[in-house]
Amino acid sequence: MISRLSSRRRLAEPAQPSLLLLPSDSTSPPDFLPCLAVLLPSLSISSVLPAPAQPFLLPSLSPSFLALSLRSSLLTAQPFLFLSLSPSAHSSRAPSYSRHSSQQLPYSVVAPHINKEAAMTTMLRELRLSLNQTQRVRLQSALQSLQEMSSLASTITVVADTIPVNHEDSILKGHGTSDLNGEVVATLCGVVERINKLVYVRAQRARYKPEVGDIIVGRVIEIAPKRWRLEINFSQDAVLMLSSMNLPDGIQRRRTAVDELNMRSIFEENDVICAEVRGFQHDGSLHLQARSQKYGKLERGMLLTVPAYLVKRRKQHLHHLQQYGIDLILGCNGFIWVGEHVNSHGENDSAANRENREDAVNKTGELQVIQEVQEPERTTPLEVRQHICRVANSVRLLSALGFNLTVEFIIDTVEASISSNTDIKDMLAAEFYVQTAEREVQRRVSLSRKH
Amino acid sequence: MVGLSLGEKQFIHGGIAQDLRTDGRKRLHYRPISIETGVIPQANGSARVRLGATDVIVSIKAELGKPSSLQPDKGKVSIFVDCSPTAAPMFEGRGGEELSSELSVALQRCLLGGKSGAGAGIDPSSLVIVEGKVCWDLYIDGLVVSSDGNLLDALGAAIKVALSNTGIPKVTVILGPSPNDQPDVDLSDEEFLQFDTTGVPVIVTLTKVGRHYIADATLEEESQMSSAMSVSLNRHGHICGLTKRGAAGLDPSVVLDMISVAQHVGEQLMSMLDSEIAAAEAAATQEQ
C-alpha cells in the first residue's frame, strides 16, 4: 500500500485527522503492528506516521467500519491505523475551484464525530509524560478552562459538517469543501471563511503556508549550480540563489565562476541559515534572500522544530534577549533557533570560522573525526548555556502544550522556572508542565477581566 | 537523521564538556521513562517503554516446542528486534535490517548468557515441561516505533517489563503409555505462571563524546559519538554482557572506567524500573 518515500519529502506533522476514508468493504483489523497512518494531500501518498487510538463516536457508517471502530475504542492502548485526507493546504497558492468541485471521491465518506473528551484523552496520551492522579486532574481542568475561553470554539466546523449556504447564490466552493448530494460539506476541521462568493474552510493546524517577507530558518541540504537548497519544514525545498547572498568580502559585484566554486566557503551542507522569503518559483517552492546583515549562518546554538502553526506572523522574529545574552529566532516555518548572541554576521566572525574549519581539515586530513577539532577560542560560557537550555526547554514545553509561541510567553515561562527554582531538566517534567498550563489559565482569566 | 552543522556540533560538545546537555540534563541523567504494560492482549506479555521520544514495544509469546537434543532440560528463548519504518524513512524495506540485527545480537548477548545457558537473565531450565520432549519456546519480539537514540537501553527495559507482565499458562502433562511417546499437554486457561524479573538484567549504554561519557544519548548526541559501550548489569551489579559500538578504539583503562560508571548508573536505573514495574502491577491488579 505504501509506496517508497522520496527522501525530499518530509514527515508530515501529526495534524488532526481531516477526513477518514475507508474503502467501503474494508475489513482490515486494527490490531496489528506496526500500524501506519498515511496523510494524503491532493490524493497522493506523501508520508507516514503513527497515531494513538482515538475513540470515535460514529453516527452512521458501514458495519465493517463500525466494528473496526468499536474494537479500536476498546483496545485503547493500541496504536490505531487511520487514513486521513486533506485536499488542500499547501498544494497551490491560487485555489483551483473547478478541480475541487469536480473531484469524485472514490471511497465512501465516513464522518467521525470527534468529541472533546476524546480529543483530551488523545492529547494526554500523546504526551510522553507520566502524570500522577492529581496532576492529571489539574491538567485536565486547566485544558478545559482554556478551551472554554477560546472564542473560536463556536465557529469551528468538523469534517462532514454541512456548511450553511444560500443555494440560490452562485457559490464558489474553495479549499476544504466538497459537494456531496448537492450539499456543501467540509472536508477539513477548521473555521469556515466566506469572502464574497468564495466559501472555504481554513484548517487550524495546517502545514507551513509561506508568504513573501516571512523570516525563516532553514538547513542547507544541497549545493547546486549557483544556489543552495534548504530544507525548511515545507513540502518542497527552498532555494537561496548565490546572487541573493552577500559575498564574504562585502563588495557588491557580479558573481563569477570563482565565486560559484567557492560557495562552500560561505555555506556548507547542514549549515543552519536565517533568510527571508523573496518570492515563489513556478512550481511553488520558495525563493529566499539573505542580503541583510541580520540574516546568514547561525552558529553556537541549537535548532528546535515545532509545528508551524504555533508561530504567528509578528513584526519581529529575530529577538535579542539582552538579559540572557542569547539570540532567539522564531522562524515562521516552525524552526526555532536559540543560540549565543552574535554581534553581527560581519567579517570578523566569518574569518574566524573559516580559520577553525581550515585547522580542522589540516589536522585530520580526510577522515574528519570530530574529536580532533580544535576547541574554538570562545566556547559558550556556562551561564549563557544555561539560559539557552532554559529557553529551549520552554519552547519545547509550550509547543507540547499547543500554545502560540511568542517571545513574551517564552520569557515568562523562563522567568517562572527560575523563580520557582525548577532545575533545567525538570522543566520538561510533569509538575512544571501542569504549572505552566495553570499559569496560562490565570493569565487569560485576568486578561478577560481587564476588558 | 538530519545532519548537524559545525556550530551545532561544537555546541553539543561544549555542553557535554560543561555537564549541561541540550535539554538541561547532566551527563549521567536519564530522560523520563514512561512504561505501559499489556499493550498487546494477544501476546503472553507485552510492554511499551518511552524514553523521551524513543518509543519501543516488546511482545513475548510462548509456544510449545521440542527442546534441542544438546540441551534437553532447557527451553528456548529467542530475541528479535524489528525497526519499523515509522521510526525513520530509511528503515523501510530492508533498510533497517542492519540496525535490527545489531540490536538483536546485542540483546541476545546481554540477556541470554552463554551457549551452555549459564549466566542468562532468563533461566531456560524453568521453561522445560517434560525433559527431552516438551518445552516452552519463548519468542521475544521488539519493535522500534520511534527512535531518538538509546534504543538498546529502551529495549532492555521493555524486555524486563514485558517479562514481568508475562503469564505462561499452567500445564498439566498426561504421559503416554510408553516412555517414547509424545506426552499430551493440557494448557489451562485460568492459571498463569509469572516470571520473577528481579534477576533480569538492565542495559546501560554509555556514549563517549569527546573525553566524557554520557548516559541516554539522544539521536543528535549519538551522531557525535566516537564509541559507545553497552553494559548489561543484574541486581548484584554483575556484568551479564558487554557490547562495544563505534569506530574509535578505547584504551583498556577507559573501558574499565566506563564499566564502573555504568555500574553506578545501572543501580539507579534498576531501582527505578523495579518501582515502575511494581506500580504497573499494582495498577493492573487494581483494575482487575
JSON list of N, CA and C in Angstrom, two decimals, chain A residues 3-5 31 33-36 48 77-78 125 128 219 231 270-272 300-303 357 370-371 376 380 382 385-386 388-389 393 396 424-425, chain B residues 2-11 13-15 18 20-24 29 36 39-42 50 52-53 84 86 89 92 210 224 226:
[
{"chain": "A", "resi": 3, "resn": "SER", "atom": "N", "xyz": [3.87, 3.45, -0.91]},
{"chain": "A", "resi": 3, "resn": "SER", "atom": "CA", "xyz": [4.93, 3.47, -1.92]},
{"chain": "A", "resi": 3, "resn": "SER", "atom": "C", "xyz": [6.21, 3.96, -1.28]},
{"chain": "A", "resi": 4, "resn": "ARG", "atom": "N", "xyz": [7.28, 3.96, -2.03]},
{"chain": "A", "resi": 4, "resn": "ARG", "atom": "CA", "xyz": [8.56, 4.38, -1.43]},
{"chain": "A", "resi": 4, "resn": "ARG", "atom": "C", "xyz": [8.49, 5.86, -1.13]},
{"chain": "A", "resi": 5, "resn": "LEU", "atom": "N", "xyz": [9.21, 6.24, -0.10]},
{"chain": "A", "resi": 5, "resn": "LEU", "atom": "CA", "xyz": [9.20, 7.63, 0.32]},
{"chain": "A", "resi": 5, "resn": "LEU", "atom": "C", "xyz": [10.36, 8.33, -0.35]},
{"chain": "A", "resi": 31, "resn": "ASP", "atom": "N", "xyz": [-5.80, -4.35, 14.91]},
{"chain": "A", "resi": 31, "resn": "ASP", "atom": "CA", "xyz": [-4.89, -4.75, 15.96]},
{"chain": "A", "resi": 31, "resn": "ASP", "atom": "C", "xyz": [-3.68, -5.49, 15.42]},
{"chain": "A", "resi": 33, "resn": "LEU", "atom": "N", "xyz": [0.48, -4.78, 14.31]},
{"chain": "A", "resi": 33, "resn": "LEU", "atom": "CA", "xyz": [1.57, -3.83, 14.42]},
{"chain": "A", "resi": 33, "resn": "LEU", "atom": "C", "xyz": [2.60, -4.15, 13.35]},
{"chain": "A", "resi": 34, "resn": "PRO", "atom": "N", "xyz": [3.37, -3.27, 12.79]},
{"chain": "A", "resi": 34, "resn": "PRO", "atom": "CA", "xyz": [3.27, -1.84, 13.02]},
{"chain": "A", "resi": 34, "resn": "PRO", "atom": "C", "xyz": [2.07, -1.24, 12.33]},
{"chain": "A", "resi": 35, "resn": "CYS", "atom": "N", "xyz": [1.53, -0.20, 12.89]},
{"chain": "A", "resi": 35, "resn": "CYS", "atom": "CA", "xyz": [0.40, 0.46, 12.28]},
{"chain": "A", "resi": 35, "resn": "CYS", "atom": "C", "xyz": [0.89, 1.74, 11.60]},
{"chain": "A", "resi": 36, "resn": "LEU", "atom": "N", "xyz": [0.26, 2.06, 10.53]},
{"chain": "A", "resi": 36, "resn": "LEU", "atom": "CA", "xyz": [0.72, 3.20, 9.74]},
{"chain": "A", "resi": 36, "resn": "LEU", "atom": "C", "xyz": [-0.44, 4.13, 9.48]},
{"chain": "A", "resi": 48, "resn": "VAL", "atom": "N", "xyz": [4.26, 9.10, 6.19]},
{"chain": "A", "resi": 48, "resn": "VAL", "atom": "CA", "xyz": [3.81, 8.00, 7.04]},
{"chain": "A", "resi": 48, "resn": "VAL", "atom": "C", "xyz": [4.03, 8.39, 8.49]},
{"chain": "A", "resi": 77, "resn": "ALA", "atom": "N", "xyz": [-5.24, 1.18, 24.18]},
{"chain": "A", "resi": 77, "resn": "ALA", "atom": "CA", "xyz": [-3.81, 1.41, 24.28]},
{"chain": "A", "resi": 77, "resn": "ALA", "atom": "C", "xyz": [-3.09, 1.13, 22.98]},
{"chain": "A", "resi": 78, "resn": "GLN", "atom": "N", "xyz": [-3.82, 0.64, 21.99]},
{"chain": "A", "resi": 78, "resn": "GLN", "atom": "CA", "xyz": [-3.12, 0.23, 20.78]},
{"chain": "A", "resi": 78, "resn": "GLN", "atom": "C", "xyz": [-2.94, 1.38, 19.82]},
{"chain": "A", "resi": 125, "resn": "ARG", "atom": "N", "xyz": [-2.50, 11.25, 26.05]},
{"chain": "A", "resi": 125, "resn": "ARG", "atom": "CA", "xyz": [-1.75, 10.05, 25.72]},
{"chain": "A", "resi": 125, "resn": "ARG", "atom": "C", "xyz": [-0.56, 10.39, 24.83]},
{"chain": "A", "resi": 128, "resn": "ARG", "atom": "N", "xyz": [4.51, 12.49, 26.37]},
{"chain": "A", "resi": 128, "resn": "ARG", "atom": "CA", "xyz": [5.34, 11.37, 26.83]},
{"chain": "A", "resi": 128, "resn": "ARG", "atom": "C", "xyz": [5.63, 11.56, 28.30]},
{"chain": "A", "resi": 219, "resn": "ARG", "atom": "N", "xyz": [17.92, 24.65, 6.77]},
{"chain": "A", "resi": 219, "resn": "ARG", "atom": "CA", "xyz": [19.18, 23.92, 6.82]},
{"chain": "A", "resi": 219, "resn": "ARG", "atom": "C", "xyz": [19.58, 23.57, 5.41]},
{"chain": "A", "resi": 231, "resn": "GLU", "atom": "N", "xyz": [16.33, 22.94, 3.47]},
{"chain": "A", "resi": 231, "resn": "GLU", "atom": "CA", "xyz": [15.16, 22.24, 3.96]},
{"chain": "A", "resi": 231, "resn": "GLU", "atom": "C", "xyz": [14.48, 23.16, 4.95]},
{"chain": "A", "resi": 270, "resn": "ASN", "atom": "N", "xyz": [24.45, 21.10, 5.66]},
{"chain": "A", "resi": 270, "resn": "ASN", "atom": "CA", "xyz": [23.99, 21.02, 7.05]},
{"chain": "A", "resi": 270, "resn": "ASN", "atom": "C", "xyz": [24.15, 22.30, 7.84]},
{"chain": "A", "resi": 271, "resn": "ASP", "atom": "N", "xyz": [24.48, 23.40, 7.19]},
{"chain": "A", "resi": 271, "resn": "ASP", "atom": "CA", "xyz": [24.53, 24.66, 7.91]},
{"chain": "A", "resi": 271, "resn": "ASP", "atom": "C", "xyz": [23.12, 25.17, 8.15]},
{"chain": "A", "resi": 272, "resn": "VAL", "atom": "N", "xyz": [22.95, 25.90, 9.27]},
{"chain": "A", "resi": 272, "resn": "VAL", "atom": "CA", "xyz": [21.65, 26.47, 9.58]},
{"chain": "A", "resi": 272, "resn": "VAL", "atom": "C", "xyz": [21.68, 27.94, 9.19]},
{"chain": "A", "resi": 300, "resn": "ARG", "atom": "N", "xyz": [26.70, 28.30, 17.06]},
{"chain": "A", "resi": 300, "resn": "ARG", "atom": "CA", "xyz": [26.76, 28.33, 18.52]},
{"chain": "A", "resi": 300, "resn": "ARG", "atom": "C", "xyz": [25.37, 28.34, 19.14]},
{"chain": "A", "resi": 301, "resn": "GLY", "atom": "N", "xyz": [24.62, 27.36, 18.79]},
{"chain": "A", "resi": 301, "resn": "GLY", "atom": "CA", "xyz": [23.29, 27.29, 19.39]},
{"chain": "A", "resi": 301, "resn": "GLY", "atom": "C", "xyz": [22.64, 26.01, 18.95]},
{"chain": "A", "resi": 302, "resn": "MET", "atom": "N", "xyz": [21.32, 25.95, 19.10]},
{"chain": "A", "resi": 302, "resn": "MET", "atom": "CA", "xyz": [20.63, 24.76, 18.66]},
{"chain": "A", "resi": 302, "resn": "MET", "atom": "C", "xyz": [19.32, 25.09, 17.97]},
{"chain": "A", "resi": 303, "resn": "LEU", "atom": "N", "xyz": [18.92, 24.15, 17.14]},
{"chain": "A", "resi": 303, "resn": "LEU", "atom": "CA", "xyz": [17.73, 24.32, 16.32]},
{"chain": "A", "resi": 303, "resn": "LEU", "atom": "C", "xyz": [16.63, 23.42, 16.86]},
{"chain": "A", "resi": 357, "resn": "ARG", "atom": "N", "xyz": [37.76, 26.08, 10.54]},
{"chain": "A", "resi": 357, "resn": "ARG", "atom": "CA", "xyz": [37.44, 24.98, 9.64]},
{"chain": "A", "resi": 357, "resn": "ARG", "atom": "C", "xyz": [38.70, 24.50, 8.94]},
{"chain": "A", "resi": 370, "resn": "ILE", "atom": "N", "xyz": [35.47, 14.17, 14.61]},
{"chain": "A", "resi": 370, "resn": "ILE", "atom": "CA", "xyz": [35.11, 15.46, 15.19]},
{"chain": "A", "resi": 370, "resn": "ILE", "atom": "C", "xyz": [35.86, 15.71, 16.50]},
{"chain": "A", "resi": 371, "resn": "GLN", "atom": "N", "xyz": [36.34, 14.67, 17.15]},
{"chain": "A", "resi": 371, "resn": "GLN", "atom": "CA", "xyz": [37.03, 14.86, 18.43]},
{"chain": "A", "resi": 371, "resn": "GLN", "atom": "C", "xyz": [38.33, 15.64, 18.23]},
{"chain": "A", "resi": 376, "resn": "PRO", "atom": "N", "xyz": [37.31, 25.88, 19.70]},
{"chain": "A", "resi": 376, "resn": "PRO", "atom": "CA", "xyz": [37.35, 27.30, 19.31]},
{"chain": "A", "resi": 376, "resn": "PRO", "atom": "C", "xyz": [37.69, 28.14, 20.53]},
{"chain": "A", "resi": 380, "resn": "THR", "atom": "N", "xyz": [31.01, 28.62, 24.59]},
{"chain": "A", "resi": 380, "resn": "THR", "atom": "CA", "xyz": [29.89, 29.30, 25.22]},
{"chain": "A", "resi": 380, "resn": "THR", "atom": "C", "xyz": [30.04, 29.23, 26.73]},
{"chain": "A", "resi": 382, "resn": "LEU", "atom": "N", "xyz": [29.17, 29.07, 30.70]},
{"chain": "A", "resi": 382, "resn": "LEU", "atom": "CA", "xyz": [28.17, 28.18, 31.29]},
{"chain": "A", "resi": 382, "resn": "LEU", "atom": "C", "xyz": [26.86, 28.88, 31.55]},
{"chain": "A", "resi": 385, "resn": "ARG", "atom": "N", "xyz": [24.91, 29.27, 28.48]},
{"chain": "A", "resi": 385, "resn": "ARG", "atom": "CA", "xyz": [24.42, 27.96, 28.08]},
{"chain": "A", "resi": 385, "resn": "ARG", "atom": "C", "xyz": [23.20, 27.55, 28.89]},
{"chain": "A", "resi": 386, "resn": "GLN", "atom": "N", "xyz": [23.23, 27.89, 30.18]},
{"chain": "A", "resi": 386, "resn": "GLN", "atom": "CA", "xyz": [22.08, 27.54, 31.00]},
{"chain": "A", "resi": 386, "resn": "GLN", "atom": "C", "xyz": [20.84, 28.28, 30.52]},
{"chain": "A", "resi": 388, "resn": "ILE", "atom": "N", "xyz": [20.32, 29.34, 27.50]},
{"chain": "A", "resi": 388, "resn": "ILE", "atom": "CA", "xyz": [19.92, 28.76, 26.21]},
{"chain": "A", "resi": 388, "resn": "ILE", "atom": "C", "xyz": [19.09, 27.50, 26.45]},
{"chain": "A", "resi": 389, "resn": "CYS", "atom": "N", "xyz": [19.56, 26.67, 27.39]},
{"chain": "A", "resi": 389, "resn": "CYS", "atom": "CA", "xyz": [18.82, 25.42, 27.67]},
{"chain": "A", "resi": 389, "resn": "CYS", "atom": "C", "xyz": [17.45, 25.72, 28.25]},
{"chain": "A", "resi": 393, "resn": "ASN", "atom": "N", "xyz": [14.05, 24.59, 26.50]},
{"chain": "A", "resi": 393, "resn": "ASN", "atom": "CA", "xyz": [13.07, 23.73, 27.17]},
{"chain": "A", "resi": 393, "resn": "ASN", "atom": "C", "xyz": [11.71, 24.39, 27.24]},
{"chain": "A", "resi": 396, "resn": "ARG", "atom": "N", "xyz": [10.10, 23.88, 23.94]},
{"chain": "A", "resi": 396, "resn": "ARG", "atom": "CA", "xyz": [9.60, 22.51, 23.79]},
{"chain": "A", "resi": 396, "resn": "ARG", "atom": "C", "xyz": [8.31, 22.32, 24.59]},
{"chain": "A", "resi": 424, "resn": "ILE", "atom": "N", "xyz": [16.77, 22.85, 35.29]},
{"chain": "A", "resi": 424, "resn": "ILE", "atom": "CA", "xyz": [16.53, 22.99, 33.85]},
{"chain": "A", "resi": 424, "resn": "ILE", "atom": "C", "xyz": [15.90, 21.72, 33.29]},
{"chain": "A", "resi": 425, "resn": "LYS", "atom": "N", "xyz": [16.41, 20.56, 33.74]},
{"chain": "A", "resi": 425, "resn": "LYS", "atom": "CA", "xyz": [15.88, 19.33, 33.16]},
{"chain": "A", "resi": 425, "resn": "LYS", "atom": "C", "xyz": [14.47, 19.05, 33.67]},
{"chain": "B", "resi": 2, "resn": "VAL", "atom": "N", "xyz": [18.86, 13.90, 10.37]},
{"chain": "B", "resi": 2, "resn": "VAL", "atom": "CA", "xyz": [19.35, 15.15, 9.78]},
{"chain": "B", "resi": 2, "resn": "VAL", "atom": "C", "xyz": [20.79, 15.36, 10.17]},
{"chain": "B", "resi": 3, "resn": "GLY", "atom": "N", "xyz": [21.53, 15.97, 9.30]},
{"chain": "B", "resi": 3, "resn": "GLY", "atom": "CA", "xyz": [22.90, 16.31, 9.65]},
{"chain": "B", "resi": 3, "resn": "GLY", "atom": "C", "xyz": [22.92, 17.50, 10.57]},
{"chain": "B", "resi": 4, "resn": "LEU", "atom": "N", "xyz": [24.07, 17.74, 11.16]},
{"chain": "B", "resi": 4, "resn": "LEU", "atom": "CA", "xyz": [24.23, 18.88, 12.04]},
{"chain": "B", "resi": 4, "resn": "LEU", "atom": "C", "xyz": [25.32, 19.77, 11.50]},
{"chain": "B", "resi": 5, "resn": "SER", "atom": "N", "xyz": [25.12, 21.07, 11.68]},
{"chain": "B", "resi": 5, "resn": "SER", "atom": "CA", "xyz": [26.16, 21.99, 11.21]},
{"chain": "B", "resi": 5, "resn": "SER", "atom": "C", "xyz": [27.32, 21.99, 12.20]},
{"chain": "B", "resi": 6, "resn": "LEU", "atom": "N", "xyz": [28.42, 22.56, 11.75]},
{"chain": "B", "resi": 6, "resn": "LEU", "atom": "CA", "xyz": [29.61, 22.57, 12.60]},
{"chain": "B", "resi": 6, "resn": "LEU", "atom": "C", "xyz": [29.34, 23.31, 13.91]},
{"chain": "B", "resi": 7, "resn": "GLY", "atom": "N", "xyz": [28.61, 24.42, 13.81]},
{"chain": "B", "resi": 7, "resn": "GLY", "atom": "CA", "xyz": [28.31, 25.19, 15.01]},
{"chain": "B", "resi": 7, "resn": "GLY", "atom": "C", "xyz": [27.48, 24.39, 16.00]},
{"chain": "B", "resi": 8, "resn": "GLU", "atom": "N", "xyz": [26.51, 23.64, 15.48]},
{"chain": "B", "resi": 8, "resn": "GLU", "atom": "CA", "xyz": [25.68, 22.83, 16.37]},
{"chain": "B", "resi": 8, "resn": "GLU", "atom": "C", "xyz": [26.50, 21.72, 17.02]},
{"chain": "B", "resi": 9, "resn": "LYS", "atom": "N", "xyz": [27.40, 21.12, 16.23]},
{"chain": "B", "resi": 9, "resn": "LYS", "atom": "CA", "xyz": [28.21, 20.04, 16.79]},
{"chain": "B", "resi": 9, "resn": "LYS", "atom": "C", "xyz": [29.10, 20.59, 17.91]},
{"chain": "B", "resi": 10, "resn": "GLN", "atom": "N", "xyz": [29.68, 21.76, 17.68]},
{"chain": "B", "resi": 10, "resn": "GLN", "atom": "CA", "xyz": [30.53, 22.34, 18.72]},
{"chain": "B", "resi": 10, "resn": "GLN", "atom": "C", "xyz": [29.71, 22.68, 19.95]},
{"chain": "B", "resi": 11, "resn": "PHE", "atom": "N", "xyz": [28.47, 23.10, 19.74]},
{"chain": "B", "resi": 11, "resn": "PHE", "atom": "CA", "xyz": [27.61, 23.41, 20.87]},
{"chain": "B", "resi": 11, "resn": "PHE", "atom": "C", "xyz": [27.35, 22.16, 21.69]},
{"chain": "B", "resi": 13, "resn": "HIS", "atom": "N", "xyz": [29.22, 19.41, 21.82]},
{"chain": "B", "resi": 13, "resn": "HIS", "atom": "CA", "xyz": [30.45, 19.01, 22.50]},
{"chain": "B", "resi": 13, "resn": "HIS", "atom": "C", "xyz": [30.72, 19.88, 23.72]},
{"chain": "B", "resi": 14, "resn": "GLY", "atom": "N", "xyz": [30.55, 21.19, 23.52]},
{"chain": "B", "resi": 14, "resn": "GLY", "atom": "CA", "xyz": [30.80, 22.11, 24.63]},
{"chain": "B", "resi": 14, "resn": "GLY", "atom": "C", "xyz": [29.86, 21.85, 25.79]},
{"chain": "B", "resi": 15, "resn": "GLY", "atom": "N", "xyz": [28.60, 21.54, 25.46]},
{"chain": "B", "resi": 15, "resn": "GLY", "atom": "CA", "xyz": [27.64, 21.27, 26.52]},
{"chain": "B", "resi": 15, "resn": "GLY", "atom": "C", "xyz": [28.01, 20.04, 27.32]},
{"chain": "B", "resi": 18, "resn": "GLN", "atom": "N", "xyz": [30.80, 20.73, 29.59]},
{"chain": "B", "resi": 18, "resn": "GLN", "atom": "CA", "xyz": [30.43, 21.55, 30.74]},
{"chain": "B", "resi": 18, "resn": "GLN", "atom": "C", "xyz": [29.33, 20.91, 31.57]},
{"chain": "B", "resi": 20, "resn": "LEU", "atom": "N", "xyz": [26.29, 20.13, 30.84]},
{"chain": "B", "resi": 20, "resn": "LEU", "atom": "CA", "xyz": [24.95, 20.66, 30.66]},
{"chain": "B", "resi": 20, "resn": "LEU", "atom": "C", "xyz": [24.55, 20.35, 29.22]},
{"chain": "B", "resi": 21, "resn": "ARG", "atom": "N", "xyz": [23.73, 19.29, 29.06]},
{"chain": "B", "resi": 21, "resn": "ARG", "atom": "CA", "xyz": [23.37, 18.90, 27.71]},
{"chain": "B", "resi": 21, "resn": "ARG", "atom": "C", "xyz": [22.26, 19.78, 27.16]},
{"chain": "B", "resi": 22, "resn": "THR", "atom": "N", "xyz": [21.89, 19.53, 25.89]},
{"chain": "B", "resi": 22, "resn": "THR", "atom": "CA", "xyz": [21.00, 20.48, 25.22]},
{"chain": "B", "resi": 22, "resn": "THR", "atom": "C", "xyz": [19.62, 20.55, 25.88]},
{"chain": "B", "resi": 23, "resn": "ASP", "atom": "N", "xyz": [19.20, 19.50, 26.58]},
{"chain": "B", "resi": 23, "resn": "ASP", "atom": "CA", "xyz": [17.91, 19.61, 27.26]},
{"chain": "B", "resi": 23, "resn": "ASP", "atom": "C", "xyz": [18.08, 19.81, 28.75]},
{"chain": "B", "resi": 24, "resn": "GLY", "atom": "N", "xyz": [19.25, 20.25, 29.17]},
{"chain": "B", "resi": 24, "resn": "GLY", "atom": "CA", "xyz": [19.44, 20.59, 30.57]},
{"chain": "B", "resi": 24, "resn": "GLY", "atom": "C", "xyz": [19.86, 19.44, 31.45]},
{"chain": "B", "resi": 29, "resn": "HIS", "atom": "N", "xyz": [22.40, 11.51, 33.45]},
{"chain": "B", "resi": 29, "resn": "HIS", "atom": "CA", "xyz": [20.99, 11.56, 33.82]},
{"chain": "B", "resi": 29, "resn": "HIS", "atom": "C", "xyz": [20.15, 10.99, 32.70]},
{"chain": "B", "resi": 36, "resn": "GLU", "atom": "N", "xyz": [4.22, 1.23, 29.93]},
{"chain": "B", "resi": 36, "resn": "GLU", "atom": "CA", "xyz": [2.85, 0.72, 29.85]},
{"chain": "B", "resi": 36, "resn": "GLU", "atom": "C", "xyz": [2.94, -0.78, 29.67]},
{"chain": "B", "resi": 39, "resn": "VAL", "atom": "N", "xyz": [0.08, -3.95, 26.42]},
{"chain": "B", "resi": 39, "resn": "VAL", "atom": "CA", "xyz": [-0.42, -3.22, 25.26]},
{"chain": "B", "resi": 39, "resn": "VAL", "atom": "C", "xyz": [-0.86, -4.15, 24.14]},
{"chain": "B", "resi": 40, "resn": "ILE", "atom": "N", "xyz": [-0.40, -5.40, 24.16]},
{"chain": "B", "resi": 40, "resn": "ILE", "atom": "CA", "xyz": [-0.80, -6.36, 23.13]},
{"chain": "B", "resi": 40, "resn": "ILE", "atom": "C", "xyz": [-1.51, -7.49, 23.83]},
{"chain": "B", "resi": 41, "resn": "PRO", "atom": "N", "xyz": [-2.83, -7.50, 23.82]},
{"chain": "B", "resi": 41, "resn": "PRO", "atom": "CA", "xyz": [-3.54, -8.50, 24.63]},
{"chain": "B", "resi": 41, "resn": "PRO", "atom": "C", "xyz": [-3.36, -9.93, 24.13]},
{"chain": "B", "resi": 42, "resn": "GLN", "atom": "N", "xyz": [-3.08, -10.10, 22.82]},
{"chain": "B", "resi": 42, "resn": "GLN", "atom": "CA", "xyz": [-2.97, -11.48, 22.33]},
{"chain": "B", "resi": 42, "resn": "GLN", "atom": "C", "xyz": [-1.66, -12.13, 22.73]},
{"chain": "B", "resi": 50, "resn": "ARG", "atom": "N", "xyz": [8.69, 4.32, 26.82]},
{"chain": "B", "resi": 50, "resn": "ARG", "atom": "CA", "xyz": [9.00, 5.58, 26.17]},
{"chain": "B", "resi": 50, "resn": "ARG", "atom": "C", "xyz": [10.13, 6.25, 26.94]},
{"chain": "B", "resi": 52, "resn": "GLY", "atom": "N", "xyz": [11.87, 9.53, 26.59]},
{"chain": "B", "resi": 52, "resn": "GLY", "atom": "CA", "xyz": [11.89, 10.76, 25.80]},
{"chain": "B", "resi": 52, "resn": "GLY", "atom": "C", "xyz": [11.09, 10.53, 24.53]},
{"chain": "B", "resi": 53, "resn": "ALA", "atom": "N", "xyz": [11.71, 10.70, 23.38]},
{"chain": "B", "resi": 53, "resn": "ALA", "atom": "CA", "xyz": [10.98, 10.47, 22.13]},
{"chain": "B", "resi": 53, "resn": "ALA", "atom": "C", "xyz": [11.20, 9.06, 21.59]},
{"chain": "B", "resi": 84, "resn": "SER", "atom": "N", "xyz": [10.71, -0.37, 12.75]},
{"chain": "B", "resi": 84, "resn": "SER", "atom": "CA", "xyz": [9.58, -0.02, 11.90]},
{"chain": "B", "resi": 84, "resn": "SER", "atom": "C", "xyz": [9.90, 1.21, 11.06]},
{"chain": "B", "resi": 86, "resn": "THR", "atom": "N", "xyz": [8.16, 3.61, 10.62]},
{"chain": "B", "resi": 86, "resn": "THR", "atom": "CA", "xyz": [7.65, 4.82, 11.24]},
{"chain": "B", "resi": 86, "resn": "THR", "atom": "C", "xyz": [8.74, 5.53, 12.04]},
{"chain": "B", "resi": 89, "resn": "PRO", "atom": "N", "xyz": [12.47, 7.09, 7.79]},
{"chain": "B", "resi": 89, "resn": "PRO", "atom": "CA", "xyz": [12.17, 6.62, 6.44]},
{"chain": "B", "resi": 89, "resn": "PRO", "atom": "C", "xyz": [13.18, 5.61, 5.92]},
{"chain": "B", "resi": 92, "resn": "GLU", "atom": "N", "xyz": [12.61, 1.63, 5.83]},
{"chain": "B", "resi": 92, "resn": "GLU", "atom": "CA", "xyz": [11.61, 0.97, 5.01]},
{"chain": "B", "resi": 92, "resn": "GLU", "atom": "C", "xyz": [12.26, -0.17, 4.24]},
{"chain": "B", "resi": 210, "resn": "GLY", "atom": "N", "xyz": [33.84, 13.07, 22.82]},
{"chain": "B", "resi": 210, "resn": "GLY", "atom": "CA", "xyz": [35.00, 13.82, 23.27]},
{"chain": "B", "resi": 210, "resn": "GLY", "atom": "C", "xyz": [35.71, 13.05, 24.36]},
{"chain": "B", "resi": 224, "resn": "GLN", "atom": "N", "xyz": [27.36, 12.20, 17.28]},
{"chain": "B", "resi": 224, "resn": "GLN", "atom": "CA", "xyz": [28.67, 12.79, 17.59]},
{"chain": "B", "resi": 224, "resn": "GLN", "atom": "C", "xyz": [29.56, 11.84, 18.34]},
{"chain": "B", "resi": 226, "resn": "SER", "atom": "N", "xyz": [32.14, 8.90, 19.53]},
{"chain": "B", "resi": 226, "resn": "SER", "atom": "CA", "xyz": [33.29, 8.21, 18.96]},
{"chain": "B", "resi": 226, "resn": "SER", "atom": "C", "xyz": [33.13, 6.73, 19.19]}
]
